[in-house]
Short mmCIF file of C-alpha atoms in Angstrom, two decimals:
data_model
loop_
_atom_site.label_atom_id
_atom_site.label_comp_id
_atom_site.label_asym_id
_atom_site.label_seq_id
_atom_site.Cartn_x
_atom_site.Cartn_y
_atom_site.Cartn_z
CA UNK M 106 -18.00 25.60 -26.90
CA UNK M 107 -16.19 22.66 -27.45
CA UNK M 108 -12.85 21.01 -26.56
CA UNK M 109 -10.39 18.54 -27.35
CA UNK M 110 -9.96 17.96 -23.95
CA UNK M 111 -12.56 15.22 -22.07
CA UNK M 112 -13.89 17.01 -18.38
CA UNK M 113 -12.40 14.53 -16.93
CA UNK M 114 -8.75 14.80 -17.23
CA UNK M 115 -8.93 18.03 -15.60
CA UNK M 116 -9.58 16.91 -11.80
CA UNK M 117 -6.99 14.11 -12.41
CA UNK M 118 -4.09 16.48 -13.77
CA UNK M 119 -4.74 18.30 -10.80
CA UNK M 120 -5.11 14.86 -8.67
CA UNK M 121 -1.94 13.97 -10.40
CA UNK M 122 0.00 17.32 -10.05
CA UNK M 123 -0.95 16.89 -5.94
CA UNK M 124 0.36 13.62 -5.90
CA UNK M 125 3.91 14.20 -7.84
CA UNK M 126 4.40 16.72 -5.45
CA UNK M 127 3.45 14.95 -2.58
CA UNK M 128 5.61 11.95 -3.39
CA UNK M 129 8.41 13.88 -3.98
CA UNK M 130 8.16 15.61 -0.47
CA UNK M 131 8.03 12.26 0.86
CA UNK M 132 10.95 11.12 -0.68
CA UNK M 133 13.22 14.39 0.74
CA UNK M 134 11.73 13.63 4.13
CA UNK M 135 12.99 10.37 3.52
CA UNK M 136 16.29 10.97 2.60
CA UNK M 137 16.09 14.12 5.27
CA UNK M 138 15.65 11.38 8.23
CA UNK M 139 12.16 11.08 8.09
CA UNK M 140 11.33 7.88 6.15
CA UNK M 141 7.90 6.61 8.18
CA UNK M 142 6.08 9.76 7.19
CA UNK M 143 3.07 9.38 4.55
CA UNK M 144 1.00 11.82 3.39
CA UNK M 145 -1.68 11.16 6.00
CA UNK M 146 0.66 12.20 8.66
CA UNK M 147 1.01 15.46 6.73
CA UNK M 148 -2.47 16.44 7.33
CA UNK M 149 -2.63 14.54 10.89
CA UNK M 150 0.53 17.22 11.88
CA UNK M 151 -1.44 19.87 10.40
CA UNK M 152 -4.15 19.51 12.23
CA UNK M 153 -2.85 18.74 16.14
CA UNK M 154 -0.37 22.40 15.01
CA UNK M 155 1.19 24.08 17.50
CA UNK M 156 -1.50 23.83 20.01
CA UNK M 157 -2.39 20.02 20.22
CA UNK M 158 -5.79 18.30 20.25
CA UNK M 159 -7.98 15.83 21.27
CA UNK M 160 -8.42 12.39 19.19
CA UNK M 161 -11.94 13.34 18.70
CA UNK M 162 -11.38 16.55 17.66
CA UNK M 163 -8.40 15.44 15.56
CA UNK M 164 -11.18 12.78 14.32
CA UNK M 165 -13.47 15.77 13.72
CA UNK M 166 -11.10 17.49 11.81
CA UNK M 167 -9.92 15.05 9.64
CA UNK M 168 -13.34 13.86 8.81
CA UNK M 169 -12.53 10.38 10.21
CA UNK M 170 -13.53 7.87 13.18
CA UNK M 171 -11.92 8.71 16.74
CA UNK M 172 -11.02 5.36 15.97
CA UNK M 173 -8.94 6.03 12.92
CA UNK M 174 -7.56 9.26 14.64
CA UNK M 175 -6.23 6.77 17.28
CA UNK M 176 -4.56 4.44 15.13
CA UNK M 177 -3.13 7.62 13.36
CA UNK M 178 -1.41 8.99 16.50
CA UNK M 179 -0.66 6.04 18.11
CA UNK M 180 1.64 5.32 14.72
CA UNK M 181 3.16 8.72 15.01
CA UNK M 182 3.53 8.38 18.97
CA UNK M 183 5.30 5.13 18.16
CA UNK M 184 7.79 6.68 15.38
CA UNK M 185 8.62 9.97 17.53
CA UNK M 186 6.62 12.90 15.95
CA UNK M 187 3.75 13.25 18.70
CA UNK M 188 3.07 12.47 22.30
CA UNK M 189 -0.44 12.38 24.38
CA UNK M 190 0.17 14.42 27.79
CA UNK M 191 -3.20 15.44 30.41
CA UNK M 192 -4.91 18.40 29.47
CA UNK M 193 -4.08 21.19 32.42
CA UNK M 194 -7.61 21.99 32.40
CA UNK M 195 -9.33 18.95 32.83
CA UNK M 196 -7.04 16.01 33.61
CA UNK M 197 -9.17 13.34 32.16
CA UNK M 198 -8.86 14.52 28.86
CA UNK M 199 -5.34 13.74 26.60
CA UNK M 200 -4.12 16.01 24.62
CA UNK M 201 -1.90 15.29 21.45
CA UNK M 202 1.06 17.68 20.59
CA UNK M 203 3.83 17.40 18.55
CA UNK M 204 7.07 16.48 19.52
CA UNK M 205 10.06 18.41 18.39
CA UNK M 206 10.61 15.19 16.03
CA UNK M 207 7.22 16.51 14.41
CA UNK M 208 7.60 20.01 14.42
CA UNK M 209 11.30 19.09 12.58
CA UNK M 210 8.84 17.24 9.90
CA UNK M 211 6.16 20.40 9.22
CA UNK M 212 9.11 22.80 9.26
CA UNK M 213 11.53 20.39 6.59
CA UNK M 214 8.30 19.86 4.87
CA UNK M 215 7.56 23.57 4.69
CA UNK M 216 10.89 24.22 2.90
CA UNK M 217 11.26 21.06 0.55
CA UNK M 218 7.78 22.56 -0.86
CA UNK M 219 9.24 25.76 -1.17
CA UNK M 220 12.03 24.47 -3.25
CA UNK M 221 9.62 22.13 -5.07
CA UNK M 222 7.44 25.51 -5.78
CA UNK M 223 11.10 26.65 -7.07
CA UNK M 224 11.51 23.75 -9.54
CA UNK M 225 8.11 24.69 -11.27
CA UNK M 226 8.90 27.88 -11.06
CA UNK M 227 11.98 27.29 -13.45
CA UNK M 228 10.24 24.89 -15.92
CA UNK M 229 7.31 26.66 -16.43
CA UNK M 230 8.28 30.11 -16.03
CA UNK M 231 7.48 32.12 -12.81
CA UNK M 232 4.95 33.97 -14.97
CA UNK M 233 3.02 31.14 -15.78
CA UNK M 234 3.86 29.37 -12.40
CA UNK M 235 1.68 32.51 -10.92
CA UNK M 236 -1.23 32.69 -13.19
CA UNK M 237 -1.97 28.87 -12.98
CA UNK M 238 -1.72 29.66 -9.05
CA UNK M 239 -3.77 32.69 -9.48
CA UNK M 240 -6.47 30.47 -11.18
CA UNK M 241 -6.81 28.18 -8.88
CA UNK M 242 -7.47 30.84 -6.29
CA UNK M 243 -10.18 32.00 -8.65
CA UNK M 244 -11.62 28.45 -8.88
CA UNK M 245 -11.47 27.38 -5.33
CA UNK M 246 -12.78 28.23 -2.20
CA UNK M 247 -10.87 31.19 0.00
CA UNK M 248 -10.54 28.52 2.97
CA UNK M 249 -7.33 26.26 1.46
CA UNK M 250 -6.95 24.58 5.03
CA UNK M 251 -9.49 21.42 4.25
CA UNK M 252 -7.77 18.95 6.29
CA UNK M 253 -10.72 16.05 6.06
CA UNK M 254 -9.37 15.00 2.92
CA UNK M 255 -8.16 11.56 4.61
CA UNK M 256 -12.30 11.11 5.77
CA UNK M 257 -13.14 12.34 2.39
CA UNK M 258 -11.08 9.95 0.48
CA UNK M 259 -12.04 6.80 2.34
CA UNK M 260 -15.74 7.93 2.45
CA UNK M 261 -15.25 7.56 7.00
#
């Protein structure tokens, strides 16, 4: 079976179709109040959720350094979206929530990809907007939530 098509412009349409989307998020967030966000911090806010962490097990998580997780959230402490308080259980241990600031983000975020989702939706037909997302279920594993993308990127 043969196609016109080489192997590898498949992973980097789909590369490219994550990164159009993510750059466009970024640039509502922007223009939504929240210009200091990347798309690190997207997966950083992900993973402290509504519960908080530690930095190592944000680290863990993530698939980076503690060191790296550090630098993360002390760049998100500094801009507003997270905060370190003691853990209630063991004070020696700091534990990273989000700050409203953050959960603000994650819930903007939420709906700008909704209406993103939206604008496919009416260029490519909500048929075929379905069926390409119903393919990539097929192709990929159940578990969607891989937040050590960051580690797996930089090779940490």
């Amino acid at each position: 079976m043969s196609s016109d098509t080489p192997g590898f412009e498949l992973p980097l349409r789909l590369l490219l179709a994550f990164r159009t989307l993510i750059d466009e998020l970024h640039a509502e967030l922007a223009r939504q109040g929240h210009p200091e966000l990347r798309p690190n911090h997207g997966f950083v806010m992900q993973a402290i959720g509504t519960r908080g962490t530690t930095a190592v097990d944000l680290g863990r998580t993530l698939g980076v350094s503690k060191q790296a997780a550090g630098k993360t959230i002390e760049t998100l402490e500094r801009a507003g979206y997270v905060e370190r308080t003691r853990d209630d259980f063991d004070t020696r241990r700091k534990i990273v929530r989000l700050t409203p600031r953050g959960v603000d983000a994650l819930d903007r975020s939420a709906r700008i990809f909704d209406a993103l989702r939206a604008r496919w939706a009416a260029e490519l037909g909500e048929d075929r907007l379905r069926a390409l997302e119903s393919d990539l279920r097929r192709m990929t594993p159940a578990n969607m939530w891989r937040l050590d993308t960051p580690g797996w990127f930089a090779g940490l």
